[in-house]
Tab-separated table of C-alpha atoms in Angstrom:
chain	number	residue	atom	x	y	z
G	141	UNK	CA	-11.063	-16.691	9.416
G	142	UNK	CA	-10.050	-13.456	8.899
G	143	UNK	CA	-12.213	-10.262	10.404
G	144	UNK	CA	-12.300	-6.549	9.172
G	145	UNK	CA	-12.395	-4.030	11.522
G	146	UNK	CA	-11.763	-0.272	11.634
G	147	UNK	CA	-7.857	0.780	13.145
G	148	UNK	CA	-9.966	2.494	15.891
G	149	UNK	CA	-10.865	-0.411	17.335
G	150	UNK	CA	-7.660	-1.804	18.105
G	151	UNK	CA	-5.535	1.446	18.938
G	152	UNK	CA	-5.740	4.890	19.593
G	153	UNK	CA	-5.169	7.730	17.203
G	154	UNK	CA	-3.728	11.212	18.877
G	155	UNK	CA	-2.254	13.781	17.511
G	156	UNK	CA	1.197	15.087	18.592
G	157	UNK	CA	2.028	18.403	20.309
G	158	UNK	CA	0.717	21.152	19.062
G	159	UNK	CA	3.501	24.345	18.862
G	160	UNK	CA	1.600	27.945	18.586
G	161	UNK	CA	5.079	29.405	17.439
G	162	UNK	CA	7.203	28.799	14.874
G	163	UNK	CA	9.522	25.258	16.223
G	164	UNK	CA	13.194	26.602	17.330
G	165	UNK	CA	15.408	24.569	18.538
G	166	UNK	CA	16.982	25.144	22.207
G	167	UNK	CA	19.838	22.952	22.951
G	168	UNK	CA	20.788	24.059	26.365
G	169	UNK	CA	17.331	24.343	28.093
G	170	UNK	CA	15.126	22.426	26.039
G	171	UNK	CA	13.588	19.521	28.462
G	172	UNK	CA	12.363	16.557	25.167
G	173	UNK	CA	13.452	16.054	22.106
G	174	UNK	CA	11.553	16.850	18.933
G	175	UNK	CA	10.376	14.756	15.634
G	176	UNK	CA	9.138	15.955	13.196
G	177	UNK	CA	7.768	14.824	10.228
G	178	UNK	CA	11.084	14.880	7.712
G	179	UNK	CA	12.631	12.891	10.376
G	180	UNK	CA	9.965	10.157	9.291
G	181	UNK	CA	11.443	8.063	6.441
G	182	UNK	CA	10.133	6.626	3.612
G	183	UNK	CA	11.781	3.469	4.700
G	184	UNK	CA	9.812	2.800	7.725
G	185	UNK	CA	12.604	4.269	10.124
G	186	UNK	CA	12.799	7.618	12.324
G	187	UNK	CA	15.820	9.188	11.870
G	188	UNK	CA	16.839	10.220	15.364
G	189	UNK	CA	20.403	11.249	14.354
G	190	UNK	CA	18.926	14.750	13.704
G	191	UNK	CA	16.314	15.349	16.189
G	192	UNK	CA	16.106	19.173	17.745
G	193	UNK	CA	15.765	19.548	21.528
G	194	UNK	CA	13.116	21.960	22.391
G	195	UNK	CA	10.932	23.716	24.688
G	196	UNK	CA	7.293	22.969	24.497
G	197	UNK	CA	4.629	25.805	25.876
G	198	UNK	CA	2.802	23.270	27.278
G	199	UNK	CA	3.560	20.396	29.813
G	200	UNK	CA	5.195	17.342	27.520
G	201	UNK	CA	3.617	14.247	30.089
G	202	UNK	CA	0.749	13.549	27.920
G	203	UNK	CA	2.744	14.174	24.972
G	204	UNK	CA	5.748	11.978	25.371
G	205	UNK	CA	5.893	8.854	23.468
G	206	UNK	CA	6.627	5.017	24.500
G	207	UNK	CA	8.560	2.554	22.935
G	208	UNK	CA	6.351	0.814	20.223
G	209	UNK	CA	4.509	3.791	19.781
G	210	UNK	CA	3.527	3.957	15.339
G	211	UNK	CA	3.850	7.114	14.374
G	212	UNK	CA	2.314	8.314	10.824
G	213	UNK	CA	3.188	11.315	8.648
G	214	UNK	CA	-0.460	12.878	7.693
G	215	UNK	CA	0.791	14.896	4.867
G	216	UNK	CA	1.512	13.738	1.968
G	217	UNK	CA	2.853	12.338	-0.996
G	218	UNK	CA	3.564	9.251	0.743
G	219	UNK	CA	1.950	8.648	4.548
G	220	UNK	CA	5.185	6.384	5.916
G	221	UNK	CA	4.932	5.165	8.729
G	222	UNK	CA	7.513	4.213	11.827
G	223	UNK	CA	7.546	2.611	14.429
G	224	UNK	CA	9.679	4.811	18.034
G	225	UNK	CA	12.119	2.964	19.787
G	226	UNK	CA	13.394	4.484	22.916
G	227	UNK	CA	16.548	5.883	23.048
G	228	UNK	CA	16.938	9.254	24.961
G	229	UNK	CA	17.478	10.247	28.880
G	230	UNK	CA	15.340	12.995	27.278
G	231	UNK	CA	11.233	12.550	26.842
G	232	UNK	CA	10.568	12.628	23.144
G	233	UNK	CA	7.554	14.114	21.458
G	234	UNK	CA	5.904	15.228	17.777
G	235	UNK	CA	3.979	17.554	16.055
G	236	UNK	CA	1.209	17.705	15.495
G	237	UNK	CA	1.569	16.701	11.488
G	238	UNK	CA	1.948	13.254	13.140
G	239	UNK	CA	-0.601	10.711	14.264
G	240	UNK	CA	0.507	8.910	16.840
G	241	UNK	CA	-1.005	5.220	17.103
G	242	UNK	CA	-0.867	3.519	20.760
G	243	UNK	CA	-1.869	-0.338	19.786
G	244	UNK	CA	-3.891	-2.708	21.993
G	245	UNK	CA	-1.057	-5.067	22.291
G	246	UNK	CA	-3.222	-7.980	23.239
G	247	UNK	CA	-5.327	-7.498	19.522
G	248	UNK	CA	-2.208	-6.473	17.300
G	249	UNK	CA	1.008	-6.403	17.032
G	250	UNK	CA	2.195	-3.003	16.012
G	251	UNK	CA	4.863	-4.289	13.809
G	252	UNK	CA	2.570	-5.959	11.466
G	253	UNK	CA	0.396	-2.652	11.942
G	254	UNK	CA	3.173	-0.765	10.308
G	255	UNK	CA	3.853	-3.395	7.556
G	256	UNK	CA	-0.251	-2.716	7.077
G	257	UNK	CA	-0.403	0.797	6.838
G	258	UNK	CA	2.991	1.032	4.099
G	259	UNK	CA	1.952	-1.609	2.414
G	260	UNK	CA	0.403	-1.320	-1.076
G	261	UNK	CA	-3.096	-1.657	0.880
G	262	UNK	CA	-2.056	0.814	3.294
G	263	UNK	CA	-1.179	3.589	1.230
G	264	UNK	CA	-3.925	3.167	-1.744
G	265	UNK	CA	-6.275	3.531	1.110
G	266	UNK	CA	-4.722	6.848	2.015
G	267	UNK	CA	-4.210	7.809	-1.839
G	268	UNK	CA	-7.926	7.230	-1.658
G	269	UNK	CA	-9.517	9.299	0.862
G	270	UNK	CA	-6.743	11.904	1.469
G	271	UNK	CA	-7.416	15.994	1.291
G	272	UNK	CA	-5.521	18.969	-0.273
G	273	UNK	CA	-4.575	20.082	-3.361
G	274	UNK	CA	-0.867	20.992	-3.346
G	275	UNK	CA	-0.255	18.551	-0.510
G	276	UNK	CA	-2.216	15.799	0.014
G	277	UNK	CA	-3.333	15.128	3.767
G	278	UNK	CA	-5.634	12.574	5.838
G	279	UNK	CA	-7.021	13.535	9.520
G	280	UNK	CA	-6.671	11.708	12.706
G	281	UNK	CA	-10.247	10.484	11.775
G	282	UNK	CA	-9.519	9.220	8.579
G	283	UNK	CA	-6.355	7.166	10.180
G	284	UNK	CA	-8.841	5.603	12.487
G	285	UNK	CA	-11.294	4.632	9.704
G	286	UNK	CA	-8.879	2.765	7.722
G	287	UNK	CA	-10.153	-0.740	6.687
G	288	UNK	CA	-7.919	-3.599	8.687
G	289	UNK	CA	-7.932	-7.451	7.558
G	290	UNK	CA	-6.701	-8.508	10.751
G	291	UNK	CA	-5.230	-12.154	10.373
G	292	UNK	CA	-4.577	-14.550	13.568
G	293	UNK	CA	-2.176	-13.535	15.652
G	294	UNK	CA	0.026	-16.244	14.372
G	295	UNK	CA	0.120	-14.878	10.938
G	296	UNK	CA	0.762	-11.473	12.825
G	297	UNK	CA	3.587	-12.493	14.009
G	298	UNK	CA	4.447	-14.201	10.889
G	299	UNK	CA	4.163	-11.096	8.690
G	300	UNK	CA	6.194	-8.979	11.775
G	301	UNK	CA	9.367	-11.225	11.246
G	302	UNK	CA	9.145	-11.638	7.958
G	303	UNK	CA	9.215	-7.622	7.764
G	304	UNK	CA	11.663	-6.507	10.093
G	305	UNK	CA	14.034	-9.162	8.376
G	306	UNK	CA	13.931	-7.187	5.314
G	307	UNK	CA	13.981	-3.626	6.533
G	308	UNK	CA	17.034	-4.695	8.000
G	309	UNK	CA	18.433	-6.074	4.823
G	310	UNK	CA	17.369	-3.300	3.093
G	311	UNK	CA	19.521	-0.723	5.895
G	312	UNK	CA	22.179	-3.233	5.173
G	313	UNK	CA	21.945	-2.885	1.611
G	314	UNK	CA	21.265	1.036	1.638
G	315	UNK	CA	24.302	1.301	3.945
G	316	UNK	CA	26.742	-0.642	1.419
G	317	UNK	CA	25.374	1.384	-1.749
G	318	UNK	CA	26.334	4.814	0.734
G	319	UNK	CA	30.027	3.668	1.407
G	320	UNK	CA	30.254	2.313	-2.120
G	321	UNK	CA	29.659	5.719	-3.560
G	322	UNK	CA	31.483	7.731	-0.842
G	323	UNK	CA	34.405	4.944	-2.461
G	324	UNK	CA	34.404	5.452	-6.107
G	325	UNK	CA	33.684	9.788	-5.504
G	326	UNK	CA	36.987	9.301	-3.761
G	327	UNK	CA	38.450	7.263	-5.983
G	328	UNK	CA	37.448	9.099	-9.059
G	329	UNK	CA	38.249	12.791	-7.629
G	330	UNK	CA	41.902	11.092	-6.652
G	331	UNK	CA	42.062	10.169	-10.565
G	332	UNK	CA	40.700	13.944	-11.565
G	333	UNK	CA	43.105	15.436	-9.198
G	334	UNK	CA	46.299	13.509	-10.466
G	335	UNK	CA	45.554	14.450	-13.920
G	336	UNK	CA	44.952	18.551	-12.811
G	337	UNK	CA	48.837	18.452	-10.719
G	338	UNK	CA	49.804	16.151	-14.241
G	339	UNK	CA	48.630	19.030	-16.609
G	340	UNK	CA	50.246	21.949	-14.050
């Protein structure tokens, strides 16, 4: 039988790093690398080809994220979510625009936790209670409020595979409709081209 129970209870919600200055990036000194919330993609995937390398005020140990790590966009229009993956010599940290969710491994997994909070159920929850008028936004304490129908950890698991089967299908298929496009723009200018040195 399935239980509802608040996300609170089986993670916890922190904000990222707070900067008091506008974010520059220093790519000589800066000691962690930086995302930020346009590096969080409606797709469920960080983009870490991007990422800035900065230097935080503050000390960056309690601010460094681990691999598996969910981390949320809190402004709005759509709260995607993504789950970090390791990948630096470098600590790695956010901003504070970001919720960062830390699961309790042994009651969730955090990939079905991310299928949960972008799915339909997810984000009319957020829809629902968010803030703002030009841009919507939810709080750290709204994250942690969100309504979970937490399934056995069988179907968990289930529901994990099932999604990370087809986000990779759809990078696949995202990936093919990029290089087809870069094809025919070549393919076409080549055409428009001929036809310029044919008129000449």
């Amino acid at each position: 039988m399935r239980k509802i129970i608040k996300l609170s209870d089986i993670a916890e919600i922190k904000l990222g790093m707070a900067f008091k200055a506008a974010i520059k990036e220093d790519f000589l000194t800066g000691s962690c690398y930086l995302i930020q919330t346009k590096d969080i993609t409606p797709d469920d995937k960080i983009d870490l080809n991007n990422l800035i390398k900065v230097q935080p005020e503050t000390h960056i140990s309690h601010h460094a994220l681990s691999c598996g790590n969910i981390l949320l966009r809190l402004r709005g229009p759509v709260f995607s979510a993504a789950i970090f993956e390791s990948w630096s010599d470098l600590p790695v940290v956010t901003t504070n625009q970001t919720a960062v969710i830390i699961c309790d491994k042994l009651e969730v997994s955090p990939h079905f936790l991310l299928w949960y909070i972008n799915s339909n159920i997810g984000q009319r929850y957020f829809a629902e209670v968010s803030e703002g008028t030009n841009i919507n936004k939810i709080s750290a304490k709204i994250v942690g409020d969100m309504p979970i129908e937490l399934p056995s950890r069988m179907d968990q698991e289930r529901i994990s595979n099932i999604n990370q089967t087809w986000l990779q299908q759809k990078h696949t298929y995202k990936k093919l409709i990029e290089n087809g496009d870069t094809l025919f723009n070549q393919i076409c200018n080549e055409i428009q081209q001929d036809k310029f040195r044919n008129e000449q």
